[in-house]
Amino acid sequence: MEGVVINGVNPSCYRRPRIMVTNDDGIDAPGLRALVLVLVSTDRYEVLVCAPDSEKSAVSHCITWQHALSVKRVQIEGATAFAVCGTPADSASIGVSQMLFPEVPDLVVSGINKGSNCGYHIVYSGTVAGAREAFFLGVPSLAMSYDWVGGKSSDDDYKLGAEACLPLINAVLTEIKNGTYFQRCFLNIDIPTDVVHHKGYRATRQGKSIVKIGWRQVVSESQGGNMLSTMTMENNSTVGEGPKVSSTPSEENLLFKKQVKGLQFDGEDMDFQALQEGYITVTPLGALSRADADSENHLKNWLPNVTDHSSPSAL
């Protein structure tokens, strides 16, 4: 068949796009496995997987630097896969380095995360960090998260979410192939809880939504409920202050557990609001942590006056 042209295309010149999947829930997580299954089943991509070997939720952009990174080959049907004893950022970094795979992927997709990643939670997210690390290294990337709600959601929703986002993935790959992909950002995609009845895609901005987190003193690890990676409490735990600690723990070994206090969000056309309205939100993110223009202008006006406060009497 070498040299044969079919419909104007030489089959030997065709290369399937390479997609590398990573996440923060771990390589065995249902969200990652569903995404890989959907990608493989299309028979349109070369699918690579490089993800943490265990859950690394909410580790943000933490990286391993004090010891060697352990990597193990794992079997995932239809894909070439490696489990990394490290963080999502580690996994993305070594995955695109050509240390494990012979070629750099065309696109990195991080997810599908269990729980949405909107607003300030983007800072905590290991899922977003996996995509951000690829962006740092010049590889186009997407972060994908599903707004999991206990009692409503099931693992089947991950597959539905992946299928709903295939047009986005294909559109990005087309832009990459044509050399027209906008390389100054990466995309953060959030999928609504009722994915079957989603209202379509909506371009949004990162808002300021955040789950308010408090602390409760406990006398043992088993006391009280635990906060889940979805930023919710276990079903058998309560949101309130709970009973006071009756015993006096050692000052050398005080124990505290996180607990959810409530939710804060604001603004229209922001990611969290649109997600709650049933849209698949698509939010462009960068890698800079700049303040807004008003804050920068305030600093320019304030800084020259700092010398006026150099003496204690100025306080």
mmCIF file of N, CA, C and O in Angstrom, residues 60-112:
data_model
loop_
_atom_site.group_PDB
_atom_site.id
_atom_site.type_symbol
_atom_site.label_atom_id
_atom_site.label_comp_id
_atom_site.label_asym_id
_atom_site.label_seq_id
_atom_site.Cartn_x
_atom_site.Cartn_y
_atom_site.Cartn_z
ATOM 1 N N SER A 60 -2.653 21.251 44.466
ATOM 2 C CA SER A 60 -2.314 22.415 43.673
ATOM 3 C C SER A 60 -1.146 22.092 42.728
ATOM 4 O O SER A 60 -1.129 21.023 42.133
ATOM 5 N N HIS A 61 -0.156 22.994 42.635
ATOM 6 C CA HIS A 61 0.940 22.797 41.667
ATOM 7 C C HIS A 61 2.195 22.267 42.357
ATOM 8 O O HIS A 61 3.320 22.573 41.952
ATOM 9 N N CYS A 62 1.997 21.481 43.392
ATOM 10 C CA CYS A 62 3.121 20.874 44.108
ATOM 11 C C CYS A 62 3.930 19.990 43.160
ATOM 12 O O CYS A 62 3.373 19.296 42.315
ATOM 13 N N ILE A 63 5.271 20.027 43.302
ATOM 14 C CA ILE A 63 6.138 19.189 42.479
ATOM 15 C C ILE A 63 7.116 18.422 43.366
ATOM 16 O O ILE A 63 7.387 18.810 44.500
ATOM 17 N N THR A 64 7.630 17.322 42.841
ATOM 18 C CA THR A 64 8.639 16.519 43.538
ATOM 19 C C THR A 64 10.018 16.982 43.104
ATOM 20 O O THR A 64 10.297 17.053 41.904
ATOM 21 N N TRP A 65 10.868 17.292 44.069
ATOM 22 C CA TRP A 65 12.213 17.746 43.692
ATOM 23 C C TRP A 65 13.314 17.220 44.605
ATOM 24 O O TRP A 65 14.490 17.304 44.283
ATOM 25 N N GLN A 66 12.955 16.623 45.743
ATOM 26 C CA GLN A 66 13.982 16.178 46.687
ATOM 27 C C GLN A 66 14.356 14.712 46.525
ATOM 28 O O GLN A 66 15.290 14.254 47.177
ATOM 29 N N HIS A 67 13.613 13.976 45.693
ATOM 30 C CA HIS A 67 13.971 12.575 45.488
ATOM 31 C C HIS A 67 13.558 12.143 44.088
ATOM 32 O O HIS A 67 12.812 12.856 43.392
ATOM 33 N N ALA A 68 14.047 10.984 43.662
ATOM 34 C CA ALA A 68 13.747 10.475 42.323
ATOM 35 C C ALA A 68 12.263 10.138 42.198
ATOM 36 O O ALA A 68 11.604 9.778 43.172
ATOM 37 N N LEU A 69 11.759 10.250 40.985
ATOM 38 C CA LEU A 69 10.352 9.984 40.698
ATOM 39 C C LEU A 69 10.212 8.533 40.235
ATOM 40 O O LEU A 69 10.853 8.110 39.274
ATOM 41 N N SER A 70 9.372 7.773 40.926
ATOM 42 C CA SER A 70 9.137 6.374 40.568
ATOM 43 C C SER A 70 7.965 6.286 39.592
ATOM 44 O O SER A 70 6.899 6.851 39.833
ATOM 45 N N VAL A 71 8.180 5.567 38.483
ATOM 46 C CA VAL A 71 7.155 5.431 37.441
ATOM 47 C C VAL A 71 6.994 3.956 37.093
ATOM 48 O O VAL A 71 7.981 3.229 36.963
ATOM 49 N N LYS A 72 5.744 3.516 36.943
ATOM 50 C CA LYS A 72 5.462 2.110 36.661
ATOM 51 C C LYS A 72 4.502 1.987 35.487
ATOM 52 O O LYS A 72 3.502 2.708 35.417
ATOM 53 N N ARG A 73 4.784 1.083 34.567
ATOM 54 C CA ARG A 73 3.900 0.819 33.432
ATOM 55 C C ARG A 73 2.653 0.091 33.940
ATOM 56 O O ARG A 73 2.746 -0.839 34.746
ATOM 57 N N VAL A 74 1.484 0.511 33.479
ATOM 58 C CA VAL A 74 0.234 -0.135 33.854
ATOM 59 C C VAL A 74 -0.561 -0.456 32.594
ATOM 60 O O VAL A 74 -0.333 0.131 31.526
ATOM 61 N N GLN A 75 -1.497 -1.370 32.722
ATOM 62 C CA GLN A 75 -2.288 -1.808 31.588
ATOM 63 C C GLN A 75 -3.643 -1.091 31.568
ATOM 64 O O GLN A 75 -4.431 -1.218 32.496
ATOM 65 N N ILE A 76 -3.876 -0.335 30.513
ATOM 66 C CA ILE A 76 -5.183 0.254 30.241
ATOM 67 C C ILE A 76 -5.479 -0.035 28.771
ATOM 68 O O ILE A 76 -4.722 0.381 27.895
ATOM 69 N N GLU A 77 -6.543 -0.738 28.516
ATOM 70 C CA GLU A 77 -6.837 -1.198 27.165
ATOM 71 C C GLU A 77 -6.923 -0.039 26.178
ATOM 72 O O GLU A 77 -7.633 0.940 26.404
ATOM 73 N N GLY A 78 -6.170 -0.154 25.092
ATOM 74 C CA GLY A 78 -6.202 0.842 24.030
ATOM 75 C C GLY A 78 -5.269 2.011 24.231
ATOM 76 O O GLY A 78 -5.172 2.888 23.363
ATOM 77 N N ALA A 79 -4.585 2.063 25.380
ATOM 78 C CA ALA A 79 -3.721 3.196 25.687
ATOM 79 C C ALA A 79 -2.352 2.716 26.147
ATOM 80 O O ALA A 79 -2.195 1.573 26.584
ATOM 81 N N THR A 80 -1.378 3.599 26.056
ATOM 82 C CA THR A 80 -0.070 3.373 26.658
ATOM 83 C C THR A 80 -0.045 4.173 27.947
ATOM 84 O O THR A 80 -0.217 5.397 27.918
ATOM 85 N N ALA A 81 0.143 3.502 29.090
ATOM 86 C CA ALA A 81 -0.113 4.159 30.373
ATOM 87 C C ALA A 81 1.006 3.945 31.373
ATOM 88 O O ALA A 81 1.609 2.866 31.449
ATOM 89 N N PHE A 82 1.254 4.994 32.175
ATOM 90 C CA PHE A 82 2.231 4.947 33.248
ATOM 91 C C PHE A 82 1.631 5.589 34.499
ATOM 92 O O PHE A 82 0.964 6.622 34.424
ATOM 93 N N ALA A 83 1.892 4.948 35.649
ATOM 94 C CA ALA A 83 1.498 5.490 36.947
ATOM 95 C C ALA A 83 2.720 6.117 37.603
ATOM 96 O O ALA A 83 3.789 5.505 37.648
ATOM 97 N N VAL A 84 2.554 7.313 38.117
ATOM 98 C CA VAL A 84 3.664 8.099 38.662
ATOM 99 C C VAL A 84 3.490 8.254 40.166
ATOM 100 O O VAL A 84 2.412 8.643 40.635
ATOM 101 N N CYS A 85 4.526 7.955 40.908
ATOM 102 C CA CYS A 85 4.507 8.190 42.349
ATOM 103 C C CYS A 85 4.859 9.655 42.586
ATOM 104 O O CYS A 85 5.955 9.999 43.044
ATOM 105 N N GLY A 86 3.925 10.517 42.221
ATOM 106 C CA GLY A 86 4.158 11.954 42.300
ATOM 107 C C GLY A 86 2.851 12.703 42.160
ATOM 108 O O GLY A 86 1.766 12.128 42.273
ATOM 109 N N THR A 87 2.947 13.973 41.866
ATOM 110 C CA THR A 87 1.797 14.859 41.799
ATOM 111 C C THR A 87 1.276 14.975 40.371
ATOM 112 O O THR A 87 1.920 14.513 39.425
ATOM 113 N N PRO A 88 0.118 15.613 40.190
ATOM 114 C CA PRO A 88 -0.357 15.856 38.825
ATOM 115 C C PRO A 88 0.628 16.659 37.986
ATOM 116 O O PRO A 88 0.828 16.360 36.801
ATOM 117 N N ALA A 89 1.252 17.666 38.577
ATOM 118 C CA ALA A 89 2.243 18.453 37.837
ATOM 119 C C ALA A 89 3.441 17.595 37.454
ATOM 120 O O ALA A 89 3.976 17.711 36.347
ATOM 121 N N ASP A 90 3.881 16.726 38.367
ATOM 122 C CA ASP A 90 4.953 15.776 38.037
ATOM 123 C C ASP A 90 4.555 14.911 36.850
ATOM 124 O O ASP A 90 5.345 14.699 35.921
ATOM 125 N N SER A 91 3.349 14.384 36.894
ATOM 126 C CA SER A 91 2.875 13.466 35.860
ATOM 127 C C SER A 91 2.830 14.154 34.499
ATOM 128 O O SER A 91 3.251 13.579 33.483
ATOM 129 N N ALA A 92 2.298 15.372 34.469
ATOM 130 C CA ALA A 92 2.247 16.109 33.209
ATOM 131 C C ALA A 92 3.650 16.411 32.695
ATOM 132 O O ALA A 92 3.930 16.272 31.503
ATOM 133 N N SER A 93 4.529 16.792 33.607
ATOM 134 C CA SER A 93 5.885 17.173 33.218
ATOM 135 C C SER A 93 6.656 16.007 32.614
ATOM 136 O O SER A 93 7.222 16.117 31.520
ATOM 137 N N ILE A 94 6.686 14.876 33.306
ATOM 138 C CA ILE A 94 7.442 13.736 32.775
ATOM 139 C C ILE A 94 6.726 13.125 31.567
ATOM 140 O O ILE A 94 7.367 12.585 30.660
ATOM 141 N N GLY A 95 5.399 13.281 31.520
ATOM 142 C CA GLY A 95 4.648 12.734 30.399
ATOM 143 C C GLY A 95 4.940 13.411 29.075
ATOM 144 O O GLY A 95 4.882 12.773 28.022
ATOM 145 N N VAL A 96 5.251 14.705 29.100
ATOM 146 C CA VAL A 96 5.538 15.435 27.858
ATOM 147 C C VAL A 96 7.031 15.541 27.582
ATOM 148 O O VAL A 96 7.443 16.145 26.595
ATOM 149 N N SER A 97 7.849 14.946 28.451
ATOM 150 C CA SER A 97 9.309 15.123 28.373
ATOM 151 C C SER A 97 9.986 14.210 27.372
ATOM 152 O O SER A 97 11.184 14.358 27.122
ATOM 153 N N GLN A 98 9.259 13.242 26.811
ATOM 154 C CA GLN A 98 9.791 12.193 25.934
ATOM 155 C C GLN A 98 10.671 11.190 26.684
ATOM 156 O O GLN A 98 11.398 10.425 26.073
ATOM 157 N N MET A 99 10.580 11.188 28.012
ATOM 158 C CA MET A 99 11.244 10.149 28.796
ATOM 159 C C MET A 99 10.446 8.849 28.771
ATOM 160 O O MET A 99 11.014 7.757 28.808
ATOM 161 N N LEU A 100 9.131 8.946 28.700
ATOM 162 C CA LEU A 100 8.258 7.769 28.730
ATOM 163 C C LEU A 100 7.670 7.457 27.362
ATOM 164 O O LEU A 100 7.532 6.290 26.992
ATOM 165 N N PHE A 101 7.273 8.480 26.639
ATOM 166 C CA PHE A 101 6.687 8.324 25.314
ATOM 167 C C PHE A 101 7.655 8.903 24.280
ATOM 168 O O PHE A 101 8.302 9.923 24.537
ATOM 169 N N PRO A 102 7.752 8.298 23.100
ATOM 170 C CA PRO A 102 8.744 8.756 22.118
ATOM 171 C C PRO A 102 8.463 10.138 21.546
ATOM 172 O O PRO A 102 9.380 10.820 21.090
ATOM 173 N N GLU A 103 7.203 10.572 21.571
ATOM 174 C CA GLU A 103 6.844 11.864 20.993
ATOM 175 C C GLU A 103 6.078 12.710 22.010
ATOM 176 O O GLU A 103 5.423 12.183 22.910
ATOM 177 N N VAL A 104 6.173 14.014 21.857
ATOM 178 C CA VAL A 104 5.403 14.936 22.687
ATOM 179 C C VAL A 104 3.940 14.866 22.266
ATOM 180 O O VAL A 104 3.638 14.865 21.068
ATOM 181 N N PRO A 105 3.005 14.783 23.200
ATOM 182 C CA PRO A 105 1.587 14.745 22.812
ATOM 183 C C PRO A 105 1.157 16.050 22.154
ATOM 184 O O PRO A 105 1.730 17.115 22.409
ATOM 185 N N ASP A 106 0.144 15.949 21.314
ATOM 186 C CA ASP A 106 -0.417 17.154 20.704
ATOM 187 C C ASP A 106 -1.277 17.929 21.703
ATOM 188 O O ASP A 106 -1.384 19.154 21.620
ATOM 189 N N LEU A 107 -1.886 17.184 22.630
ATOM 190 C CA LEU A 107 -2.802 17.794 23.591
ATOM 191 C C LEU A 107 -2.750 17.020 24.897
ATOM 192 O O LEU A 107 -2.694 15.786 24.883
ATOM 193 N N VAL A 108 -2.765 17.736 26.006
ATOM 194 C CA VAL A 108 -2.880 17.127 27.331
ATOM 195 C C VAL A 108 -4.274 17.437 27.873
ATOM 196 O O VAL A 108 -4.708 18.591 27.848
ATOM 197 N N VAL A 109 -4.966 16.403 28.344
ATOM 198 C CA VAL A 109 -6.270 16.580 28.985
ATOM 199 C C VAL A 109 -6.152 16.068 30.416
ATOM 200 O O VAL A 109 -5.807 14.906 30.641
ATOM 201 N N SER A 110 -6.438 16.924 31.382
ATOM 202 C CA SER A 110 -6.352 16.564 32.789
ATOM 203 C C SER A 110 -7.764 16.377 33.337
ATOM 204 O O SER A 110 -8.567 17.302 33.362
ATOM 205 N N GLY A 111 -8.089 15.149 33.778
ATOM 206 C CA GLY A 111 -9.421 14.877 34.297
ATOM 207 C C GLY A 111 -9.884 13.474 33.912
ATOM 208 O O GLY A 111 -9.076 12.663 33.493
ATOM 209 N N ILE A 112 -11.147 13.198 34.072
ATOM 210 C CA ILE A 112 -12.200 14.098 34.525
ATOM 211 C C ILE A 112 -12.216 14.075 36.056
ATOM 212 O O ILE A 112 -12.324 13.011 36.663
#
